[in-house]
Amino acid sequence: MSRDGPLITAIDAVLPQTQCGKCGFDGCLPYAEAIAAGEPINRCPPGGEATLERLADLTGQPVQPLAEPTQLPLAAVIREAECIGCTKCIQACPVDAILGAAKRMHTVITDECTGCELCVAPCPVDCIDLVPHPAWQAAESDEARDAYLARRAELGRRRHRARQVRLARQAKEKRLERQKRLMQQRRRPGSEVGTGSSAGPGQQRQRRMALKAAEQAVKRTRQQLESAQRRGDSDAEATARVQLPEAERLLAKARSALEKSQPT
């Protein structure tokens, strides 16, 4: 864990976990990392004044006016009769709080919605409204409202991380499938790869592409590992450590295939 790891974790614990990006960063954790590196603490509208004061206590930065007005808790609502099932809102949701399938009606899981608004802009038929979150409206005391915000933050953090793991897994599976197809193409009857002969220009190009993809996969996995270690995120670190050997194995395989195909 880096020297800033505990501070990043503490800052992230204060942020509302809406993952809205209104701070200018791709989620609450990246903003926490930026704050630890000196970024201003006044860029979180969903957190409001309360979060601003907590961030000031943690970082020693002075309390300053919020860059944007405080935003009360919201929830997205899809006017289902107008939904065309394009799935663009599903792809945009950072916490997987929208259910639906292509050409089928979509709906928002209200209890899991953080009100980030990221689903609104991609909707091609403008059928998504933002309303005050029912759980927030139902709270009748400051304690009840604080309890709701704590639940939303914990759920938002957990679901966002789960989504990142899912997307990383799907991206890896897609890369592996692409590399597998390239290998199968090189093994087709008539291919010169298996005979030890040099490959033609098209095959050389395919192997260079496979090598580049493998190099990028290793680089990306190492970056994920370093980021997890810097944040002190043991779950993300464990995932990256599992993925790295496989990525390195595929890289070695791609290099070997390219070297064997070089003219002698």
Tab-separated table of C-alpha atoms in Angstrom:
chain	number	residue	atom	x	y	z
A	1	MET	CA	0.000	0.000	0.000
A	2	SER	CA	1.321	3.473	-0.850
A	3	ARG	CA	1.741	6.259	1.661
A	4	ASP	CA	-1.517	7.870	0.474
A	5	GLY	CA	-3.539	4.631	0.609
A	6	PRO	CA	-5.145	5.217	4.044
A	7	LEU	CA	-5.980	8.824	3.145
A	8	ILE	CA	-7.572	7.785	-0.156
A	9	THR	CA	-9.650	5.181	1.660
A	10	ALA	CA	-10.769	7.725	4.258
A	11	ILE	CA	-11.708	10.280	1.605
A	12	ASP	CA	-13.577	7.676	-0.437
A	13	ALA	CA	-15.531	6.683	2.686
A	14	VAL	CA	-16.789	10.277	3.008
A	15	LEU	CA	-17.905	10.672	-0.621
A	16	PRO	CA	-21.558	9.828	-1.462
A	17	GLN	CA	-20.762	7.065	-3.988
A	18	THR	CA	-23.241	8.305	-6.575
A	19	GLN	CA	-20.491	7.741	-9.216
A	20	CYS	CA	-21.985	10.698	-11.096
A	21	GLY	CA	-18.765	12.237	-12.424
A	22	LYS	CA	-19.876	15.787	-11.636
A	23	CYS	CA	-16.560	16.284	-9.890
A	24	GLY	CA	-14.840	15.863	-13.238
A	25	PHE	CA	-13.573	12.356	-12.450
A	26	ASP	CA	-14.848	8.920	-13.419
A	27	GLY	CA	-16.428	8.037	-10.085
A	28	CYS	CA	-15.914	8.664	-6.385
A	29	LEU	CA	-12.719	6.659	-5.928
A	30	PRO	CA	-10.836	8.463	-8.724
A	31	TYR	CA	-11.931	11.767	-7.150
A	32	ALA	CA	-10.684	10.538	-3.760
A	33	GLU	CA	-7.315	9.754	-5.338
A	34	ALA	CA	-7.238	13.205	-6.914
A	35	ILE	CA	-8.097	14.931	-3.631
A	36	ALA	CA	-5.293	13.044	-1.893
A	37	ALA	CA	-2.998	14.423	-4.604
A	38	GLY	CA	-4.189	17.994	-3.948
A	39	GLU	CA	-7.330	18.409	-6.057
A	40	PRO	CA	-9.933	20.889	-4.628
A	41	ILE	CA	-12.531	19.364	-2.298
A	42	ASN	CA	-15.514	21.456	-3.413
A	43	ARG	CA	-16.585	19.546	-6.539
A	44	CYS	CA	-19.166	17.103	-5.139
A	45	PRO	CA	-22.744	18.437	-5.515
A	46	PRO	CA	-24.394	15.241	-4.168
A	47	GLY	CA	-22.225	15.420	-1.056
A	48	GLY	CA	-23.111	19.016	-0.350
A	49	GLU	CA	-21.852	21.104	2.545
A	50	ALA	CA	-21.684	18.179	4.982
A	51	THR	CA	-19.287	16.230	2.777
A	52	LEU	CA	-17.283	19.384	2.081
A	53	GLU	CA	-16.731	19.946	5.813
A	54	ARG	CA	-15.677	16.330	6.366
A	55	LEU	CA	-13.233	16.534	3.461
A	56	ALA	CA	-11.779	19.734	4.901
A	57	ASP	CA	-11.191	17.988	8.242
A	58	LEU	CA	-9.499	15.041	6.504
A	59	THR	CA	-7.278	16.978	4.124
A	60	GLY	CA	-6.634	20.256	5.898
A	61	GLN	CA	-7.935	22.178	2.884
A	62	PRO	CA	-10.031	25.230	3.757
A	63	VAL	CA	-13.820	25.058	3.392
A	64	GLN	CA	-14.780	26.904	0.229
A	65	PRO	CA	-18.017	27.401	-1.706
A	66	LEU	CA	-19.201	24.403	-3.690
A	67	ALA	CA	-18.423	24.617	-7.389
A	68	GLU	CA	-22.063	23.616	-8.077
A	69	PRO	CA	-25.178	23.840	-5.865
A	70	THR	CA	-25.931	20.979	-3.501
A	71	GLN	CA	-27.989	18.240	-5.133
A	72	LEU	CA	-30.554	16.421	-3.017
A	73	PRO	CA	-30.884	12.642	-3.508
A	74	LEU	CA	-32.595	11.756	-6.772
A	75	ALA	CA	-33.868	8.649	-8.514
A	76	ALA	CA	-34.280	7.986	-12.220
A	77	VAL	CA	-37.697	6.934	-13.498
A	78	ILE	CA	-38.242	5.553	-16.998
A	79	ARG	CA	-41.552	6.333	-18.682
A	80	GLU	CA	-41.871	2.742	-19.719
A	81	ALA	CA	-44.562	3.227	-22.369
A	82	GLU	CA	-42.122	5.441	-24.294
A	83	CYS	CA	-39.032	3.218	-23.884
A	84	ILE	CA	-37.768	1.702	-27.156
A	85	GLY	CA	-35.391	-0.799	-25.532
A	86	CYS	CA	-32.162	0.651	-26.922
A	87	THR	CA	-30.133	-0.387	-23.791
A	88	LYS	CA	-28.123	2.853	-23.829
A	89	CYS	CA	-29.223	3.755	-20.304
A	90	ILE	CA	-28.244	0.277	-19.100
A	91	GLN	CA	-24.765	0.743	-20.541
A	92	ALA	CA	-24.437	4.177	-18.892
A	93	CYS	CA	-25.575	3.201	-15.388
A	94	PRO	CA	-22.486	2.967	-13.136
A	95	VAL	CA	-24.196	0.727	-10.574
A	96	ASP	CA	-26.216	-1.635	-12.815
A	97	ALA	CA	-29.516	-0.328	-11.426
A	98	ILE	CA	-31.477	-0.628	-14.695
A	99	LEU	CA	-33.106	-3.823	-15.890
A	100	GLY	CA	-34.022	-4.592	-19.482
A	101	ALA	CA	-32.888	-6.119	-22.748
A	102	ALA	CA	-32.564	-5.037	-26.354
A	103	LYS	CA	-35.932	-4.005	-27.806
A	104	ARG	CA	-37.581	-4.687	-24.445
A	105	MET	CA	-38.908	-2.198	-21.926
A	106	HIS	CA	-36.394	-1.018	-19.321
A	107	THR	CA	-37.045	-0.161	-15.678
A	108	VAL	CA	-34.996	1.349	-12.858
A	109	ILE	CA	-34.422	-0.494	-9.565
A	110	THR	CA	-35.211	2.507	-7.389
A	111	ASP	CA	-33.574	1.230	-4.212
A	112	GLU	CA	-30.277	0.788	-6.070
A	113	CYS	CA	-30.372	4.023	-8.086
A	114	THR	CA	-27.881	6.676	-6.930
A	115	GLY	CA	-29.462	9.491	-8.952
A	116	CYS	CA	-26.261	10.078	-10.902
A	117	GLU	CA	-28.182	11.289	-14.017
A	118	LEU	CA	-25.784	9.468	-16.356
A	119	CYS	CA	-28.659	7.554	-17.955
A	120	VAL	CA	-30.495	10.705	-19.051
A	121	ALA	CA	-28.264	12.073	-21.808
A	122	PRO	CA	-27.851	8.803	-23.795
A	123	CYS	CA	-31.615	8.189	-24.013
A	124	PRO	CA	-32.582	8.857	-27.657
A	125	VAL	CA	-36.273	9.364	-26.876
A	126	ASP	CA	-35.865	11.428	-23.683
A	127	CYS	CA	-38.075	9.118	-21.611
A	128	ILE	CA	-36.142	9.298	-18.316
A	129	ASP	CA	-37.126	11.656	-15.498
A	130	LEU	CA	-35.263	12.451	-12.296
A	131	VAL	CA	-37.383	12.763	-9.172
A	132	PRO	CA	-36.626	13.157	-5.451
A	133	HIS	CA	-35.649	9.737	-4.153
A	134	PRO	CA	-38.633	8.128	-2.370
A	135	ALA	CA	-36.450	6.851	0.485
A	136	TRP	CA	-35.117	10.349	1.093
A	137	GLN	CA	-38.602	11.824	1.045
A	138	ALA	CA	-39.861	9.159	3.431
A	139	ALA	CA	-37.169	9.954	6.032
A	140	GLU	CA	-38.746	11.989	8.831
A	141	SER	CA	-35.655	12.965	10.825
A	142	ASP	CA	-32.017	13.916	10.343
A	143	GLU	CA	-31.043	10.508	11.717
A	144	ALA	CA	-33.244	8.730	9.183
A	145	ARG	CA	-31.829	10.821	6.344
A	146	ASP	CA	-28.263	10.150	7.470
A	147	ALA	CA	-29.044	6.435	7.661
A	148	TYR	CA	-30.425	6.506	4.111
A	149	LEU	CA	-27.321	8.301	2.790
A	150	ALA	CA	-25.057	5.762	4.503
A	151	ARG	CA	-26.995	2.863	2.954
A	152	ARG	CA	-26.920	4.476	-0.478
A	153	ALA	CA	-23.167	5.072	-0.248
A	154	GLU	CA	-22.359	1.516	0.808
A	155	LEU	CA	-24.623	-0.007	-1.841
A	156	GLY	CA	-23.361	2.366	-4.523
A	157	ARG	CA	-19.736	1.552	-3.746
A	158	ARG	CA	-20.379	-2.196	-3.730
A	159	ARG	CA	-22.403	-2.256	-6.944
A	160	HIS	CA	-19.956	0.025	-8.760
A	161	ARG	CA	-17.056	-2.241	-7.874
A	162	ALA	CA	-19.023	-5.303	-8.939
A	163	ARG	CA	-19.759	-3.642	-12.268
A	164	GLN	CA	-16.090	-2.787	-12.799
A	165	VAL	CA	-15.120	-6.404	-12.113
A	166	ARG	CA	-17.787	-7.613	-14.543
A	167	LEU	CA	-16.697	-5.215	-17.290
A	168	ALA	CA	-13.040	-6.152	-16.785
A	169	ARG	CA	-13.923	-9.845	-16.998
A	170	GLN	CA	-15.970	-9.328	-20.152
A	171	ALA	CA	-13.194	-7.275	-21.748
A	172	LYS	CA	-10.674	-9.987	-20.919
A	173	GLU	CA	-12.951	-12.689	-22.343
A	174	LYS	CA	-13.358	-10.631	-25.499
A	175	ARG	CA	-9.585	-10.223	-25.858
A	176	LEU	CA	-9.016	-13.928	-25.279
A	177	GLU	CA	-11.679	-14.831	-27.823
A	178	ARG	CA	-10.095	-12.484	-30.376
A	179	GLN	CA	-6.680	-14.025	-29.781
A	180	LYS	CA	-8.199	-17.497	-30.023
A	181	ARG	CA	-9.743	-16.659	-33.399
A	182	LEU	CA	-6.395	-15.371	-34.642
A	183	MET	CA	-4.707	-18.581	-33.548
A	184	GLN	CA	-7.392	-20.692	-35.253
A	185	GLN	CA	-6.984	-18.726	-38.475
A	186	ARG	CA	-3.267	-19.447	-38.438
A	187	ARG	CA	-3.933	-23.191	-37.992
A	188	ARG	CA	-6.338	-23.577	-40.912
A	189	PRO	CA	-5.429	-26.085	-43.645
A	190	GLY	CA	-3.002	-24.525	-46.084
A	191	SER	CA	-1.528	-22.273	-43.435
A	192	GLU	CA	2.251	-22.280	-43.405
A	193	VAL	CA	2.465	-21.732	-39.655
A	194	GLY	CA	2.473	-25.380	-38.656
A	195	THR	CA	5.157	-26.308	-41.197
A	196	GLY	CA	7.773	-23.948	-39.837
A	197	SER	CA	7.723	-21.892	-43.047
A	198	SER	CA	7.528	-18.157	-42.918
A	199	ALA	CA	4.043	-16.675	-42.965
A	200	GLY	CA	2.622	-14.468	-45.653
A	201	PRO	CA	2.084	-10.706	-45.218
A	202	GLY	CA	-1.507	-11.177	-44.031
A	203	GLN	CA	-0.539	-13.685	-41.374
A	204	GLN	CA	2.372	-11.519	-40.249
A	205	ARG	CA	-0.021	-8.630	-39.802
A	206	GLN	CA	-2.421	-10.781	-37.765
A	207	ARG	CA	0.396	-11.917	-35.496
A	208	ARG	CA	1.598	-8.368	-34.952
A	209	MET	CA	-1.955	-7.380	-34.042
A	210	ALA	CA	-2.187	-10.303	-31.618
A	211	LEU	CA	1.136	-9.311	-30.041
A	212	LYS	CA	0.036	-5.709	-29.656
A	213	ALA	CA	-3.255	-6.787	-28.044
A	214	ALA	CA	-1.364	-9.080	-25.648
A	215	GLU	CA	1.096	-6.322	-24.736
A	216	GLN	CA	-1.778	-3.944	-24.016
A	217	ALA	CA	-3.508	-6.582	-21.874
A	218	VAL	CA	-0.376	-7.051	-19.738
A	219	LYS	CA	0.127	-3.307	-19.426
A	220	ARG	CA	-3.497	-2.772	-18.450
A	221	THR	CA	-3.422	-5.558	-15.852
A	222	ARG	CA	-0.212	-4.222	-14.312
A	223	GLN	CA	-1.749	-0.758	-14.106
A	224	GLN	CA	-4.811	-2.214	-12.386
A	225	LEU	CA	-2.552	-4.003	-9.900
A	226	GLU	CA	-0.562	-0.846	-9.156
A	227	SER	CA	-3.736	1.191	-8.749
A	228	ALA	CA	-5.226	-1.398	-6.377
A	229	GLN	CA	-2.028	-1.452	-4.309
A	230	ARG	CA	-1.977	2.352	-4.206
A	231	ARG	CA	-5.587	2.454	-2.978
A	232	GLY	CA	-5.169	-0.441	-0.601
A	233	ASP	CA	-8.023	-2.297	-2.352
A	234	SER	CA	-7.309	-5.938	-1.495
A	235	ASP	CA	-10.166	-7.331	-3.639
A	236	ALA	CA	-9.047	-5.497	-6.778
A	237	GLU	CA	-5.418	-6.417	-6.070
A	238	ALA	CA	-6.309	-10.107	-5.771
A	239	THR	CA	-8.252	-9.976	-9.056
A	240	ALA	CA	-5.334	-8.331	-10.869
A	241	ARG	CA	-2.843	-10.848	-9.451
A	242	VAL	CA	-4.980	-13.695	-10.786
A	243	GLN	CA	-5.277	-12.104	-14.238
A	244	LEU	CA	-1.613	-11.105	-14.667
A	245	PRO	CA	-0.049	-14.592	-15.163
A	246	GLU	CA	-2.592	-15.487	-17.851
A	247	ALA	CA	-2.011	-12.175	-19.625
A	248	GLU	CA	1.768	-12.718	-19.504
A	249	ARG	CA	1.368	-16.288	-20.801
A	250	LEU	CA	-0.636	-15.050	-23.784
A	251	LEU	CA	1.968	-12.367	-24.431
A	252	ALA	CA	4.772	-14.946	-24.486
A	253	LYS	CA	2.704	-17.124	-26.827
A	254	ALA	CA	2.040	-14.207	-29.194
A	255	ARG	CA	5.744	-13.286	-29.253
A	256	SER	CA	6.737	-16.869	-29.978
A	257	ALA	CA	4.234	-17.154	-32.813
A	258	LEU	CA	5.504	-13.953	-34.426
A	259	GLU	CA	9.161	-14.982	-34.098
A	260	LYS	CA	8.498	-18.387	-35.683
A	261	SER	CA	6.778	-16.764	-38.643
A	262	GLN	CA	9.669	-14.427	-39.457
A	263	PRO	CA	11.497	-15.185	-42.729
A	264	THR	CA	14.734	-17.119	-42.215
